Coordinates of C-alpha atoms in Angstrom, one line a residue:
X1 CA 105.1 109.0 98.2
X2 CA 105.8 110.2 102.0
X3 CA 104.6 113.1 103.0
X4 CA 104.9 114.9 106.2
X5 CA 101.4 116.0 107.9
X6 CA 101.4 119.4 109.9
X7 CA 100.1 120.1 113.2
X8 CA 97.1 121.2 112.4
X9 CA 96.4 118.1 110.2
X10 CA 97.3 115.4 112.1
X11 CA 95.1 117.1 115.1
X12 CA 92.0 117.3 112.4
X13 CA 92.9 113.4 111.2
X14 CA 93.1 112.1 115.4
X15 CA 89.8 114.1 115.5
X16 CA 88.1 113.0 112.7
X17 CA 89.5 109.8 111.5
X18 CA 90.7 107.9 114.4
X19 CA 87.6 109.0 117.1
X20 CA 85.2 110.5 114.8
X21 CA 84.2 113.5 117.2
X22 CA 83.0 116.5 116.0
X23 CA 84.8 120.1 117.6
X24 CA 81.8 120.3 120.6
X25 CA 82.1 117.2 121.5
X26 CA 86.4 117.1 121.5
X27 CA 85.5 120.5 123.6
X28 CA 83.5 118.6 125.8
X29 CA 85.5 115.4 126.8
X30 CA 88.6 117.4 127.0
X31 CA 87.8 120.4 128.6
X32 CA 89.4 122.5 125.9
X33 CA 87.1 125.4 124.0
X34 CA 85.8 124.6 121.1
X35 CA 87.4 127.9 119.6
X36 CA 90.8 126.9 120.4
X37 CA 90.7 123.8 119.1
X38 CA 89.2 125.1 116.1
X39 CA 92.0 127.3 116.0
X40 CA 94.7 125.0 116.4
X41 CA 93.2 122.9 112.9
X42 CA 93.7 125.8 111.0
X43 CA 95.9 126.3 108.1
X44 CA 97.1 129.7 109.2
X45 CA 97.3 128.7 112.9
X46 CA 101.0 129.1 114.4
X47 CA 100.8 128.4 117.8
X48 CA 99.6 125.7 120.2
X49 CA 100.3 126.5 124.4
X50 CA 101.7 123.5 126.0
X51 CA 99.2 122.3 128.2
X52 CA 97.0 121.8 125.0
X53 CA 99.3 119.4 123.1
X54 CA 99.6 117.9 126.5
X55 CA 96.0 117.4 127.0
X56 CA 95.4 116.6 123.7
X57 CA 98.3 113.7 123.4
X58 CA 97.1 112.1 126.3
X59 CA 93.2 112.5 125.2
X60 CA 94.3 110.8 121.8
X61 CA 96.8 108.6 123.4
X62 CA 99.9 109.4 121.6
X63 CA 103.1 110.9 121.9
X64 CA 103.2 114.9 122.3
X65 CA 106.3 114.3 119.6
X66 CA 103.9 112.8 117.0
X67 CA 102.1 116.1 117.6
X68 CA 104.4 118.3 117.2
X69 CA 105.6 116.7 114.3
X70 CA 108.9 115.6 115.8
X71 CA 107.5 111.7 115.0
X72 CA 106.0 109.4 112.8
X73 CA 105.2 107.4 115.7
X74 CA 102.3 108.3 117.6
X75 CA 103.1 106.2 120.6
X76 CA 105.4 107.4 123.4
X77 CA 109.0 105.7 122.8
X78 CA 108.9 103.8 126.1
X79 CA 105.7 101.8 125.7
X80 CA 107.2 101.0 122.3
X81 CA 110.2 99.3 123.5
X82 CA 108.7 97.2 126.2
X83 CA 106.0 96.0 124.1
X84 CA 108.3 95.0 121.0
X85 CA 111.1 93.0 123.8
X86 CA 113.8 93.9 121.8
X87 CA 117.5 93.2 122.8
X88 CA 119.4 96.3 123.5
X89 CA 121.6 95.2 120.0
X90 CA 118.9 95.1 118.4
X91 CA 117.3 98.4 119.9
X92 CA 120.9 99.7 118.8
X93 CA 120.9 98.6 115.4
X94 CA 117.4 99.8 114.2
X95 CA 118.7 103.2 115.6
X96 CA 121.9 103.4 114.8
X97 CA 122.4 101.6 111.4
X98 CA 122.8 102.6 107.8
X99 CA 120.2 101.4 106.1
X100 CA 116.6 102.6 104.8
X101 CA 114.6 102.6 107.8
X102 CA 111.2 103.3 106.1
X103 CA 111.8 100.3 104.0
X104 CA 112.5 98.2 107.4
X105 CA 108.9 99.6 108.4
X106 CA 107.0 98.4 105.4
X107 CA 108.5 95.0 105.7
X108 CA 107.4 94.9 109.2
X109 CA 103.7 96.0 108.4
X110 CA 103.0 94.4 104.8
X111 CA 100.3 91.8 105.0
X112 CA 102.9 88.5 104.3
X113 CA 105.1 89.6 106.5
X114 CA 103.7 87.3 109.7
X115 CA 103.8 84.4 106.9
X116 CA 107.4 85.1 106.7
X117 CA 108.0 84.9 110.3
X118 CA 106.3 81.7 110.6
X119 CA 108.2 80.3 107.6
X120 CA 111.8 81.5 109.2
X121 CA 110.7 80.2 112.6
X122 CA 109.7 76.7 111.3
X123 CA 113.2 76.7 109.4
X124 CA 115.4 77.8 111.9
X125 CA 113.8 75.7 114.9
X126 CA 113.8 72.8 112.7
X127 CA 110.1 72.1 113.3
X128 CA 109.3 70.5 110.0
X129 CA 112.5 68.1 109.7
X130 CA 111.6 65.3 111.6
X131 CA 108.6 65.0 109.4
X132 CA 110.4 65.7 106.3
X133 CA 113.1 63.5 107.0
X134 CA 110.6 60.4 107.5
X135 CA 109.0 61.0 104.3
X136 CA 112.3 61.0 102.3
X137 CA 113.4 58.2 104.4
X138 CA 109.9 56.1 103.5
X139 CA 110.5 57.3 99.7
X140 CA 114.2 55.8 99.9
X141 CA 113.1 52.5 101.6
X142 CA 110.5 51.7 98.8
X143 CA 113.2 53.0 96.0
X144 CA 115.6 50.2 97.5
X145 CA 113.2 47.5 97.7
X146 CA 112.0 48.4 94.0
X147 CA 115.8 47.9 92.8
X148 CA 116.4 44.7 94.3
X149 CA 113.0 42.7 94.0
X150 CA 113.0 43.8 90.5
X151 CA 116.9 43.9 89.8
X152 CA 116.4 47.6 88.2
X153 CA 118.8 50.0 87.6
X154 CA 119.1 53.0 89.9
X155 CA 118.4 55.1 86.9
X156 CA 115.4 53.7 85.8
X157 CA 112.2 55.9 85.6
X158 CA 110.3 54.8 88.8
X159 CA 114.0 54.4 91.0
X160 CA 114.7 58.0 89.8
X161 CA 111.1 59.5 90.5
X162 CA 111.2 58.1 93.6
X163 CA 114.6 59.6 94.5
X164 CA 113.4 63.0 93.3
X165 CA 110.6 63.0 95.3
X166 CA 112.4 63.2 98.5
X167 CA 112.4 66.6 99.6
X168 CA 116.4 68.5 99.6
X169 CA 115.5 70.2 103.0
X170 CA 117.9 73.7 102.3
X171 CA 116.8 73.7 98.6
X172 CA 113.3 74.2 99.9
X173 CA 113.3 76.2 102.8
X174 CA 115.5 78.4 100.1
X175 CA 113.0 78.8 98.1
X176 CA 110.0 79.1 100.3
X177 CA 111.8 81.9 101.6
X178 CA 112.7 83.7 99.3
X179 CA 109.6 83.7 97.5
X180 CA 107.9 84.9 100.7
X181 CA 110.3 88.1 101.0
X182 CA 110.2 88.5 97.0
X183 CA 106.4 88.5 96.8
X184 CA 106.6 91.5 99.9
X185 CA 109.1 93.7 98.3
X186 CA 107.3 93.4 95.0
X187 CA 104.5 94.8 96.4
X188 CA 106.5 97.6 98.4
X189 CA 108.3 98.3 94.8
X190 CA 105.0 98.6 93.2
X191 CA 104.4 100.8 96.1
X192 CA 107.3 103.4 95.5
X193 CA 106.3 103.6 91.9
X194 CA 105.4 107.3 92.0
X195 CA 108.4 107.9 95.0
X196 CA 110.4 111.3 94.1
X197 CA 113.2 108.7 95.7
X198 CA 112.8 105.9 93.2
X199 CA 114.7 106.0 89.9
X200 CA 113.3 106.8 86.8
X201 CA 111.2 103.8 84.5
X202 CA 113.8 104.8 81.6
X203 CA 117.5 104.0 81.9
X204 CA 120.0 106.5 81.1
X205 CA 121.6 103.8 78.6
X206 CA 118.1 103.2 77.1
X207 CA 117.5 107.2 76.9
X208 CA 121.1 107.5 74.6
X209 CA 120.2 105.2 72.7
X210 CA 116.9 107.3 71.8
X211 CA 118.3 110.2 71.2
X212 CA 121.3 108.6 69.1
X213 CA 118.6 106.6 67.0
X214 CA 116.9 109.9 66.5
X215 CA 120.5 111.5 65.8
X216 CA 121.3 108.9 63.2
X217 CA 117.6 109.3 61.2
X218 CA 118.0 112.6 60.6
X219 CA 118.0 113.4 57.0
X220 CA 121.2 116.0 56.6
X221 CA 125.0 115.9 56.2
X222 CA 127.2 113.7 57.8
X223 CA 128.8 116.5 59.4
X224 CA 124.9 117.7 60.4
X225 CA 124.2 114.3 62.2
X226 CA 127.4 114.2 64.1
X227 CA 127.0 117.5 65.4
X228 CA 122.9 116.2 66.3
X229 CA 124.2 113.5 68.3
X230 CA 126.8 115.6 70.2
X231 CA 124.3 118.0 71.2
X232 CA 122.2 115.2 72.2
X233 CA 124.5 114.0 74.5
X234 CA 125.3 117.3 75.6
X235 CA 121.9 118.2 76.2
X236 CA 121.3 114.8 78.2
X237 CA 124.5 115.1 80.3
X238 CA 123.3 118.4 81.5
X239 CA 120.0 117.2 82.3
X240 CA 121.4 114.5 84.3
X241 CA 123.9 115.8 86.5
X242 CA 123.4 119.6 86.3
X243 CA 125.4 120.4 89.2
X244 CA 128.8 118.9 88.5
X245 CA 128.5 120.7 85.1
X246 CA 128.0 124.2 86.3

């Protein structure tokens, strides 16, 4: 689930998690008191002076936006863009376009994603074909000889393994791609599980259905089950779109 951290936390977490340095000694190597920056970790702390979050981003080494929780990046945007040698289109799309821009970052950080990469680059530089097309074309020399020294039929077992052996170069790239992306954004939907974003494990159409089977087993009048499944459905439309009803 994403959550947001606040200034004084993600001062504590640099602290603590990323340099592992106690108040006295984050005093000490950045000339700030040690009761000012105890101050400026605490919950009911609402102030910060400038030159501190100044100090501090550049003690830290991160952007004086990630501190004031302007950012989710903590590294200033300009060293960003020369290190990642983006096209300007590209620069322009990733800040400009409609789509889900967290998901974009959990691609670019899951685990498989470098196999990906590798997979697309031998694809779409063609790296592998020479090699794959001199195995099929060693598979289809020995499938020929086998049909005339022998007077086979193509269609025989051993002409027809040997012809399905040779590798369909777009069927497999295909699927070696896809099952690289499919295997990250199985993990990444695992991920957004418990997401106040994702939608809910039970269908709507799967949750009428409850309430209709439960409708239809109750033991009354006909007139009595009719009016249980229209409250039901009353009941569920409400709970579903309780804005457009009021």
């Amino acid at each position: 689930m994403e959550t947001k951290l606040t200034i004084q936390e993600r001062l504590k977490d640099l602290r603590v998690v990323d340099r592992g340095l106690s108040l006295e000694q984050l005093a000490e190597q950045t000339g700030l008191s040690k009761s000012a920056l105890g101050k400026y970790e605490s919950e009911d702390f609402k102030d910060i002076s400038p030159f501190a979050i100044v100090t501090l981003a550049k003690f830290y080494g991160v952007s004086t936006d990630y501190l004031l929780g302007l950012t989710e990046n903590k590294n200033p945007a300009n060293a960003e863009l020369q290190a990642l040698h983006l096209r300007d289109n590209a620069v322009d799309v990733i800040q400009n376009g409609k789509f889900n821009k967290r998901l974009l970052s959990e691609l670019l950080v899951h685990e498989k994603f470098q196999q990906l990469m590798v997979d697309a680059e031998v694809y779409v530089d063609r790296i592998a074909d020479s090699r794959i097309n001199d195995m099929n074309a060693m598979l289809e020399a020995v499938r020929q000889q086998v049909i005339q020294q022998y007077s086979v039929e193509d269609g025989d077992l051993h002409t027809r393994t040997l012809a399905l052996a040779q590798i369909q170069m777009g069927d497999y790239f295909r699927q070696m791609l896809s099952d690289d992306l499919i295997d990250i954004l199985s993990d990444i939907r695992e991920d957004h599980r418990q997401d106040a974003t994702t939608a809910d494990e039970e269908s709507t159409a799967e949750a009428v259905c409850g309430y209709l089977k439960a409708a239809m087993s109750y033991e009354g009048s006909p007139q009595e089950k009719q009016a249980r499944v229209y409250l039901q459905d009353w009941v569920l439309t409400m709970t579903q779109y309780p804005r457009r009803n009021l």
